[in-house]
PDB file of C-alpha atoms in Angstrom:
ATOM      1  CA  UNK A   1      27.279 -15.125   0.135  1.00 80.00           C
ATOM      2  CA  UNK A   2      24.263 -13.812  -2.312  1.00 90.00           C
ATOM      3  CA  UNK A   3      25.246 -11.734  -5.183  1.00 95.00           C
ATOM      4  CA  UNK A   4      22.917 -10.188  -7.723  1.00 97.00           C
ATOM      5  CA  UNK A   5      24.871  -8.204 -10.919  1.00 97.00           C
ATOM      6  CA  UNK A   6      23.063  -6.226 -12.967  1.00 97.00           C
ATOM      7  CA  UNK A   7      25.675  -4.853 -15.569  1.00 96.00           C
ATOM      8  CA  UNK A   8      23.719  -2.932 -17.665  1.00 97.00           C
ATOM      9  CA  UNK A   9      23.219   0.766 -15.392  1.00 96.00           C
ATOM     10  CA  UNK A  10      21.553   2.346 -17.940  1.00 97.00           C
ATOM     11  CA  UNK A  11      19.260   1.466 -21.289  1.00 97.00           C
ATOM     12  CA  UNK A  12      17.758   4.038 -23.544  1.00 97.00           C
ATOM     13  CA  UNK A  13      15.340   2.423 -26.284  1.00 97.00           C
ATOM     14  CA  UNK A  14      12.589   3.910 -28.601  1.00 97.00           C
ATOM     15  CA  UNK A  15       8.901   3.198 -28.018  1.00 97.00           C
ATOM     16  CA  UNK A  16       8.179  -0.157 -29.723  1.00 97.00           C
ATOM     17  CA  UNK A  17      11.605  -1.279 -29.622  1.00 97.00           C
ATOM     18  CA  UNK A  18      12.290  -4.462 -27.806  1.00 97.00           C
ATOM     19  CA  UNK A  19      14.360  -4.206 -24.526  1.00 97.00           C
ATOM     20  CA  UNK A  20      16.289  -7.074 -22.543  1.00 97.00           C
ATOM     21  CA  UNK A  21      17.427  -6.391 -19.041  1.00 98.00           C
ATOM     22  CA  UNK A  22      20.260  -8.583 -17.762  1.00 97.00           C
ATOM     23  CA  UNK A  23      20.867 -10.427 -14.756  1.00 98.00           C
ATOM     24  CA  UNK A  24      23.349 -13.021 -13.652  1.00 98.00           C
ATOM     25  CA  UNK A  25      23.188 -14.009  -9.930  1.00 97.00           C
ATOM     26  CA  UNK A  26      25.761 -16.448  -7.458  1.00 96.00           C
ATOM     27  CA  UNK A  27      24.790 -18.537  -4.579  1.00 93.00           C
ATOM     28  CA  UNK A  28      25.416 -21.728  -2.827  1.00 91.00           C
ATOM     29  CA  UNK A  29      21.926 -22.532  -2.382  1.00 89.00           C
ATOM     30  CA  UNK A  30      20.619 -25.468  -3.905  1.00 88.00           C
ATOM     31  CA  UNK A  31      17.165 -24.236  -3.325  1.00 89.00           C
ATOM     32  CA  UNK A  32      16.290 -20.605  -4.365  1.00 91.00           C
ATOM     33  CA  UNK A  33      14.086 -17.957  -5.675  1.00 91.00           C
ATOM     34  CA  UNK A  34      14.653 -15.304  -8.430  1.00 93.00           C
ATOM     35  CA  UNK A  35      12.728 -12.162  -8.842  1.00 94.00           C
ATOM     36  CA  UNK A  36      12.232  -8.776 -10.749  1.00 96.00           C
ATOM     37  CA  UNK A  37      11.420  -5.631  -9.352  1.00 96.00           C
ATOM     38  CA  UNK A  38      10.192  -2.776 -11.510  1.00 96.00           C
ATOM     39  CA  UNK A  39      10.626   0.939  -9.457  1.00 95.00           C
ATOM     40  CA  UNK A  40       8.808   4.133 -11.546  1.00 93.00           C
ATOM     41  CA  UNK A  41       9.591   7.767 -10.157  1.00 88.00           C
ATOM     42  CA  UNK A  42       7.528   7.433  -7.487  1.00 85.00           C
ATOM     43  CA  UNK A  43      10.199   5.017  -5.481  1.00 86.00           C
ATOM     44  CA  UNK A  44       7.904   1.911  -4.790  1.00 88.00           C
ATOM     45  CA  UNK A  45       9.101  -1.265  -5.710  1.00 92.00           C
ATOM     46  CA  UNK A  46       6.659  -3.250  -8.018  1.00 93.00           C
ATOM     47  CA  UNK A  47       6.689  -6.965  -7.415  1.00 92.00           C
ATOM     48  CA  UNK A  48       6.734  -8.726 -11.112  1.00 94.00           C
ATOM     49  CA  UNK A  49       7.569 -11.983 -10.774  1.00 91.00           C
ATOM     50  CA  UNK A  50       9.483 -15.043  -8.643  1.00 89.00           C
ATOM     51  CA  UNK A  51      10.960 -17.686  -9.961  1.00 89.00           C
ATOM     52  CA  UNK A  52      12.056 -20.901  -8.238  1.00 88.00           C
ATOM     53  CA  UNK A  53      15.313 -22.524  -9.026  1.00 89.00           C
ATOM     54  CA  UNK A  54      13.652 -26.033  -9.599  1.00 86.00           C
ATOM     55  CA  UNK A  55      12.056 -24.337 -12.869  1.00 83.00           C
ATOM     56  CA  UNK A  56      13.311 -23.322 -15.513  1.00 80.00           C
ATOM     57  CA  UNK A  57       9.848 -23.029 -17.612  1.00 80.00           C
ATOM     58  CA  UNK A  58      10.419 -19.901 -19.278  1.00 81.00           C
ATOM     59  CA  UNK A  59       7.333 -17.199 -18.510  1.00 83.00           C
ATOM     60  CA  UNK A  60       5.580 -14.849 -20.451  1.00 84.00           C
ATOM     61  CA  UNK A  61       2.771 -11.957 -19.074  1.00 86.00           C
ATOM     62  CA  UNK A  62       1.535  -9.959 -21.878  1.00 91.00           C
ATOM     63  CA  UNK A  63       4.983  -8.199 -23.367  1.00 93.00           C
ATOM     64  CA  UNK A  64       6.891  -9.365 -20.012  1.00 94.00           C
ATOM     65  CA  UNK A  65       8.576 -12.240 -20.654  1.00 93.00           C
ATOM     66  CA  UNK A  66      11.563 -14.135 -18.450  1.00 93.00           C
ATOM     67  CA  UNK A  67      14.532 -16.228 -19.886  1.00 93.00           C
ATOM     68  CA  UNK A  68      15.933 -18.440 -16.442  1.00 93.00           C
ATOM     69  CA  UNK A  69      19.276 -20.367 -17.349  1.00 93.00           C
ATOM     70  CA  UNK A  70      20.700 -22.168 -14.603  1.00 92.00           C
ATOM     71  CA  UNK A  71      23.651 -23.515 -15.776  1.00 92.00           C
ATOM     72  CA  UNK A  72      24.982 -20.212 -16.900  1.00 94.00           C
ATOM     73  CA  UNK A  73      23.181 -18.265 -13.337  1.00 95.00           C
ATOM     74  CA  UNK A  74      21.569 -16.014 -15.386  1.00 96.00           C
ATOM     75  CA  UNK A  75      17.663 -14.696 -15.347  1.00 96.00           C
ATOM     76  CA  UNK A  76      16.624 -11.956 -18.079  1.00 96.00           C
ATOM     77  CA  UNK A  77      13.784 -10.104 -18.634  1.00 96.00           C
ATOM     78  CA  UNK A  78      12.475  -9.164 -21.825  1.00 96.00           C
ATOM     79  CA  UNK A  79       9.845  -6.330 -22.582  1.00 96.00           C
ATOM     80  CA  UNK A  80       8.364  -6.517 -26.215  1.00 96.00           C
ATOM     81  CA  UNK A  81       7.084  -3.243 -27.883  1.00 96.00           C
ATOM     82  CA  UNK A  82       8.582  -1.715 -25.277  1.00 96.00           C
ATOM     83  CA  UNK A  83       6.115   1.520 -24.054  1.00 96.00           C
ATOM     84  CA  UNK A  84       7.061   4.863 -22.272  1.00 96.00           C
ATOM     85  CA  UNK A  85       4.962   3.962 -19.147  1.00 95.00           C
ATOM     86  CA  UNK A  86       7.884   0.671 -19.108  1.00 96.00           C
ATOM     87  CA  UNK A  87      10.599   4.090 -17.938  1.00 96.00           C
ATOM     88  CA  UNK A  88      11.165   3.116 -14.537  1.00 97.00           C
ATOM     89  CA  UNK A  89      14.505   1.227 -12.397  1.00 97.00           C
ATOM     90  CA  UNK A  90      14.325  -2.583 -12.751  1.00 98.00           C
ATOM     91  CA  UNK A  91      15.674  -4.720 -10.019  1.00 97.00           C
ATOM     92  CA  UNK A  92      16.795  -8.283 -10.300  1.00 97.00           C
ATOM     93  CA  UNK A  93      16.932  -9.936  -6.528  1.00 95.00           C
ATOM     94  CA  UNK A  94      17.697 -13.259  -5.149  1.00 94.00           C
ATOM     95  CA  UNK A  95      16.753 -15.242  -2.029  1.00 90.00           C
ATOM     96  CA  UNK A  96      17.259 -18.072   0.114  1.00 85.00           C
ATOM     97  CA  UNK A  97      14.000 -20.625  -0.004  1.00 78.00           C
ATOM     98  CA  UNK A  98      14.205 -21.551   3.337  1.00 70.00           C
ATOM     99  CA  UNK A  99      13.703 -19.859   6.325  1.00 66.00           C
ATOM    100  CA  UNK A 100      13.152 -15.920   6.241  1.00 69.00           C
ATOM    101  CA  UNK A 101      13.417 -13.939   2.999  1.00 69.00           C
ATOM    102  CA  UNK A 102      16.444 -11.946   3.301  1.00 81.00           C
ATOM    103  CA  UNK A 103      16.212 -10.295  -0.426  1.00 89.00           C
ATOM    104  CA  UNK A 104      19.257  -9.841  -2.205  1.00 93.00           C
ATOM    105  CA  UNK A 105      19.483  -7.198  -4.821  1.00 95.00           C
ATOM    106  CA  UNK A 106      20.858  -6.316  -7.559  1.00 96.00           C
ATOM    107  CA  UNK A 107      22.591  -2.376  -8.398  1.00 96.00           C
ATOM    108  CA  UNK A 108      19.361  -1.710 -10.929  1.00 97.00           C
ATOM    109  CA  UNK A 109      19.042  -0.791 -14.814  1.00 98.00           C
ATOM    110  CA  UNK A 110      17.528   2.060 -15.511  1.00 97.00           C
ATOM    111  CA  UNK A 111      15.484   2.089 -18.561  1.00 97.00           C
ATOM    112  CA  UNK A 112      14.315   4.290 -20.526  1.00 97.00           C
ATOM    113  CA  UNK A 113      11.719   4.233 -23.306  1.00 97.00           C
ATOM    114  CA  UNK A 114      11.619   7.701 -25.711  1.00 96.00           C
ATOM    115  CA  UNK A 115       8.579   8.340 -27.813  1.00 94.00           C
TER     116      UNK A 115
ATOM    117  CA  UNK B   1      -5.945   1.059  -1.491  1.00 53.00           C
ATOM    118  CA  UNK B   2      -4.296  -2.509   0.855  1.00 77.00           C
ATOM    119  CA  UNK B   3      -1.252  -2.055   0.211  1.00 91.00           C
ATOM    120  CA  UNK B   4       1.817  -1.785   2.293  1.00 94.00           C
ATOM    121  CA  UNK B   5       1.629   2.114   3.672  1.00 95.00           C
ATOM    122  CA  UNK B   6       4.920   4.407   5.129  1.00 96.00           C
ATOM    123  CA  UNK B   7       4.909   7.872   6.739  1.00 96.00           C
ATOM    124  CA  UNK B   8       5.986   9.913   6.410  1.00 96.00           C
ATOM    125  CA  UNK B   9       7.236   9.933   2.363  1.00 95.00           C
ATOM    126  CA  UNK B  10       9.861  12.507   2.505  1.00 96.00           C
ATOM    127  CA  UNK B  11      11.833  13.839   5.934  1.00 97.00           C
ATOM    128  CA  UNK B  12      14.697  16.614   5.670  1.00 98.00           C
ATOM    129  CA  UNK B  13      16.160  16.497   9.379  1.00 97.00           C
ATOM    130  CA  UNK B  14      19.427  18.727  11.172  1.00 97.00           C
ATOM    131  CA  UNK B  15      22.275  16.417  11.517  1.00 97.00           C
ATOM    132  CA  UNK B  16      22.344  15.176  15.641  1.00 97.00           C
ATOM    133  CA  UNK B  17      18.422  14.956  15.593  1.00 97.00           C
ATOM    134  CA  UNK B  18      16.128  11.748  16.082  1.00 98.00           C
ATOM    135  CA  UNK B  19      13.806  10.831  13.512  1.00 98.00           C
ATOM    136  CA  UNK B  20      10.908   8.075  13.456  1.00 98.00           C
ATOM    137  CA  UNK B  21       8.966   6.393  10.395  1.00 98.00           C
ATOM    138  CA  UNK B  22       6.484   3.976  10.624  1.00 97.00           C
ATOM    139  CA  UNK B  23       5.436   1.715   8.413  1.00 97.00           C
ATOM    140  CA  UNK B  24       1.756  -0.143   8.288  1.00 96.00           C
ATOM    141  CA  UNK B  25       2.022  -3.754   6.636  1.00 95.00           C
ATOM    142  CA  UNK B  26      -0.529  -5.780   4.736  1.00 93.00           C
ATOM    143  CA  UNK B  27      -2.906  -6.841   7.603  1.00 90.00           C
ATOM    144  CA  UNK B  28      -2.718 -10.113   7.272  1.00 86.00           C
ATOM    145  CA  UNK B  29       1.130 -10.191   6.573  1.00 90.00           C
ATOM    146  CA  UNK B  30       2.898 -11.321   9.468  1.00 89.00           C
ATOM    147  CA  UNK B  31       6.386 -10.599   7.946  1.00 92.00           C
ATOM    148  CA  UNK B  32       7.780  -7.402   7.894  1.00 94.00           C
ATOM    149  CA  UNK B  33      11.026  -5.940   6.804  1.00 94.00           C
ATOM    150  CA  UNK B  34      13.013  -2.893   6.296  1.00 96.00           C
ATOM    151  CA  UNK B  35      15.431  -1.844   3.910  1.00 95.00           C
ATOM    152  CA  UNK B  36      17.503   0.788   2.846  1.00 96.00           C
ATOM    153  CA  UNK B  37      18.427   2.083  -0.695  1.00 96.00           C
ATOM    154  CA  UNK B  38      20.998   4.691  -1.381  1.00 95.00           C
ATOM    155  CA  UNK B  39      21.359   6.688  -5.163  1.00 90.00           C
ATOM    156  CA  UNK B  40      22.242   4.304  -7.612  1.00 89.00           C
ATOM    157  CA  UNK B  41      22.095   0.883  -5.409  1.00 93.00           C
ATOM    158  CA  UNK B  42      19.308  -1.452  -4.551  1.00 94.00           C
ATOM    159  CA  UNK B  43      17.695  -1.722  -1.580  1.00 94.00           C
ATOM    160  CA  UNK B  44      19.567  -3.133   1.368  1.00 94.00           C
ATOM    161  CA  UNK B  45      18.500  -5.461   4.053  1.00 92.00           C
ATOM    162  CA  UNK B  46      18.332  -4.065   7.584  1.00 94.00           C
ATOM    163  CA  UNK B  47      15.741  -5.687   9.660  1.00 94.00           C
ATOM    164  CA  UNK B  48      12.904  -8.228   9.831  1.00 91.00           C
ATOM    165  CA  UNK B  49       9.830  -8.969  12.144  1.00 93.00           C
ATOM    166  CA  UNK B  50       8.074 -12.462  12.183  1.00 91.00           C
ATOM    167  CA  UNK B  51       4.803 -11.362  14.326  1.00 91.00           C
ATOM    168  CA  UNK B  52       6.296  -8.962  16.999  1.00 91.00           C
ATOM    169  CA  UNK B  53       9.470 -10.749  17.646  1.00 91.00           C
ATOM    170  CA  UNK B  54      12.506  -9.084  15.551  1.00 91.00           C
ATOM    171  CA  UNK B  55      14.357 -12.223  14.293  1.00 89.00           C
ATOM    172  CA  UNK B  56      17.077 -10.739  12.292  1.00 87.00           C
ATOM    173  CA  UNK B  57      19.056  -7.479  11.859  1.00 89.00           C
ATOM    174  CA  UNK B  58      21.986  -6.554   9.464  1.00 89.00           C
ATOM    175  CA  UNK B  59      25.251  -5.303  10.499  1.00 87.00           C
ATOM    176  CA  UNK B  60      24.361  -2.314   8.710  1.00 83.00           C
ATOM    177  CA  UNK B  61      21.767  -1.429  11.642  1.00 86.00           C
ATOM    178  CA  UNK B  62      23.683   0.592  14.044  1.00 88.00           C
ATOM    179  CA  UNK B  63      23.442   1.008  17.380  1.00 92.00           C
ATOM    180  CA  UNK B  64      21.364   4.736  16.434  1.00 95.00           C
ATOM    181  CA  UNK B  65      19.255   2.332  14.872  1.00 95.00           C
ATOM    182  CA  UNK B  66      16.541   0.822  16.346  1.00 95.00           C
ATOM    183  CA  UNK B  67      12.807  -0.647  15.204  1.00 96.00           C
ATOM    184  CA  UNK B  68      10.428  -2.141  16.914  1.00 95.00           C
ATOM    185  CA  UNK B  69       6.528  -3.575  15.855  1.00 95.00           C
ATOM    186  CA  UNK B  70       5.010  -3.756  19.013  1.00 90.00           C
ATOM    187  CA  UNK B  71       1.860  -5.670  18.494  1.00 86.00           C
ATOM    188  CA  UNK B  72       2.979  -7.559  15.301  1.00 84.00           C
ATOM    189  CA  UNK B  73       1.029  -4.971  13.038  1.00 90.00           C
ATOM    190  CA  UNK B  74       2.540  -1.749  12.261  1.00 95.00           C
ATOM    191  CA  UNK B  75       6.533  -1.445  12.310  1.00 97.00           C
ATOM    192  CA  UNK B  76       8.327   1.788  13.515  1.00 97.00           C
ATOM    193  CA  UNK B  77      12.188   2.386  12.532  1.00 97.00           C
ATOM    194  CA  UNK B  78      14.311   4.796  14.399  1.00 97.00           C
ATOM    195  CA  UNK B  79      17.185   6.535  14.248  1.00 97.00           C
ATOM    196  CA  UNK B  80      18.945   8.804  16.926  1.00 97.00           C
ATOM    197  CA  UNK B  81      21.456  11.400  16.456  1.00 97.00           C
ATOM    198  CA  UNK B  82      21.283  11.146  12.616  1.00 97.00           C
ATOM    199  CA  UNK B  83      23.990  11.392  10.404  1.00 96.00           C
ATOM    200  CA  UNK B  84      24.476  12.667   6.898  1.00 96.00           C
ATOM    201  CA  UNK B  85      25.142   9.381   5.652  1.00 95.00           C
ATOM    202  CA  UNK B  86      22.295   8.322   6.860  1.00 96.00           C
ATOM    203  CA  UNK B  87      20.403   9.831   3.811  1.00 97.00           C
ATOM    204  CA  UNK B  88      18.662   7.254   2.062  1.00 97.00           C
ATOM    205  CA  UNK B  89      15.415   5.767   1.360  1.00 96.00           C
ATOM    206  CA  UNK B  90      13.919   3.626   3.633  1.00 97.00           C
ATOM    207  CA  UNK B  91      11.765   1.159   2.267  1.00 96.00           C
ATOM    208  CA  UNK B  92       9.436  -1.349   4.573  1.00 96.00           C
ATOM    209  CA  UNK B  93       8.037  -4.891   2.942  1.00 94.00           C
ATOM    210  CA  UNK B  94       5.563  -7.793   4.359  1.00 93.00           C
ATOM    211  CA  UNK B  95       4.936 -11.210   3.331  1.00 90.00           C
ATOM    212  CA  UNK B  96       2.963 -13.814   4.447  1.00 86.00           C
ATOM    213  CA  UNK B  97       4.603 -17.214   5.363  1.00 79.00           C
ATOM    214  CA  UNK B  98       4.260 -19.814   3.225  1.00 72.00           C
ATOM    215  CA  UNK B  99       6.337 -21.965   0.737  1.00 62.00           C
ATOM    216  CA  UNK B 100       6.547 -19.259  -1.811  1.00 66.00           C
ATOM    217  CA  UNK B 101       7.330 -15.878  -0.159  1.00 78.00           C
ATOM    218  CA  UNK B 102       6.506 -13.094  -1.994  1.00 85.00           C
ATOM    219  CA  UNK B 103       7.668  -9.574  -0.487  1.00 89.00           C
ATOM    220  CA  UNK B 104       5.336  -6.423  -0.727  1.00 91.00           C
ATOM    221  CA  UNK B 105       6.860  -3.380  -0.484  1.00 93.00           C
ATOM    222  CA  UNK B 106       5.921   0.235   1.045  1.00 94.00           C
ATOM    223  CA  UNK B 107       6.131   3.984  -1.120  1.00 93.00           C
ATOM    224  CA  UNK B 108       9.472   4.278   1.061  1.00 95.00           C
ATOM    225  CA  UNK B 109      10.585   7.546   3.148  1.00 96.00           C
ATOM    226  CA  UNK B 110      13.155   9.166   1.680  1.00 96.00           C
ATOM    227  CA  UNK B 111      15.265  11.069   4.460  1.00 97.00           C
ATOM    228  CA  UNK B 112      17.506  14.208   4.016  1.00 97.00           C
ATOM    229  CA  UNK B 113      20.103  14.703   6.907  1.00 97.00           C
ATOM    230  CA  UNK B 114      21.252  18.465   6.250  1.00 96.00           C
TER     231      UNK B 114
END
């Protein structure tokens, strides 16, 4: 079986601060994909990025970046100069590669950033 | 605006009544899924579509529950004789097939059973 844990529920950071979310995952796949969800207010879940298990390149998008360690399971996310629009539920989710993509998520962290 | 659509966004429904949502997919997604997400928890698998045919569906899909995407396009979930716990949001997701799936998701309906 999948498991996602994100043990962090809650984060509250100032503006400009720097912010890691963290999440450390299980499966017996050999073959896998990692990914980040960010959900504002609004409810819809914002695709950020996937990650496949065969890489562990680390990956940066403007202040997103995304720390994958395989031998300790773990795949953080990192927001630099962290901003208020960055308040929002962030989801951490893991999935088989083959066959259909039955997502496995994680419980959330909800950040949020205070001017 | 191409992305994945739901209606209705919000439904507040009398225990023991039948409620239906629909959800419209990326058009050229022939994946779909559904999901549900209680307070406080992620989303949770129920069901997925490849095309028309429904391929998989969790144990947490009661028999009140049923879905359907009749011409491999739009997706509609129902559920009969609802239950307060049924109160959740329901969120729907496509992909396309390929080697790197990437799931899409929907503004999710978020359901009140009083």
């Amino acid at each position: 079986a999948q498991k996602v844990t994100q043990a962090q529920t809650e984060i509250s950071v100032v503006e400009k601060e720097d912010v890691t979310l963290d999440c450390v995952y299980e499966t017996r796949d050999t073959t896998y994909y990692l990914f980040w969800y960010k959900q504002p207010p609004s409810g819809e879940l914002v695709f950020l990025i996937r990650r496949n298990s065969f890489d562990e390149q680390n990956e940066i998008s403007g202040r997103y970046s995304w720390n994958f360690q395989k031998s300790t399971s773990s795949f953080n996310f990192t927001i630099t100069a962290s901003q208020v629009v960055d308040s929002a539920v962030y989801f951490c989710a893991l999935s088989s590669a083959g066959g259909y993509q039955k997502v496995t998520f994680g419980t959330g962290t909800k950040l949020q950033v205070i001017p | 605006d191409t992305g994945v659509s739901q209606d209705p966004r919000h439904k507040i429904t009398k225990r023991g009544q039948n409620v239906t949502f629909r959800c419209d997919p990326i058009s050229e997604h022939n994946r779909l899924y559904w999901y549900r997400q209680t307070l406080g928890q992620g989303p949770e698998f129920l069901t997925y579509f490849q095309n028309e045919a429904q391929l998989e569906k969790s144990r947490l899909l009661s028999d009140r529950f049923s879905a359907e995407r009749p011409k491999g396009s739009f997706s509609t979930l129902e559920i009969q004789r609802t239950e307060q716990g049924d109160s959740a949001m329901y969120l729907c997701a496509s992909s396309l097939v390929q080697v790197q799936e990437t799931q899409y998701f929907g503004p999710g309906t978020r359901l009140l059973v009083l």
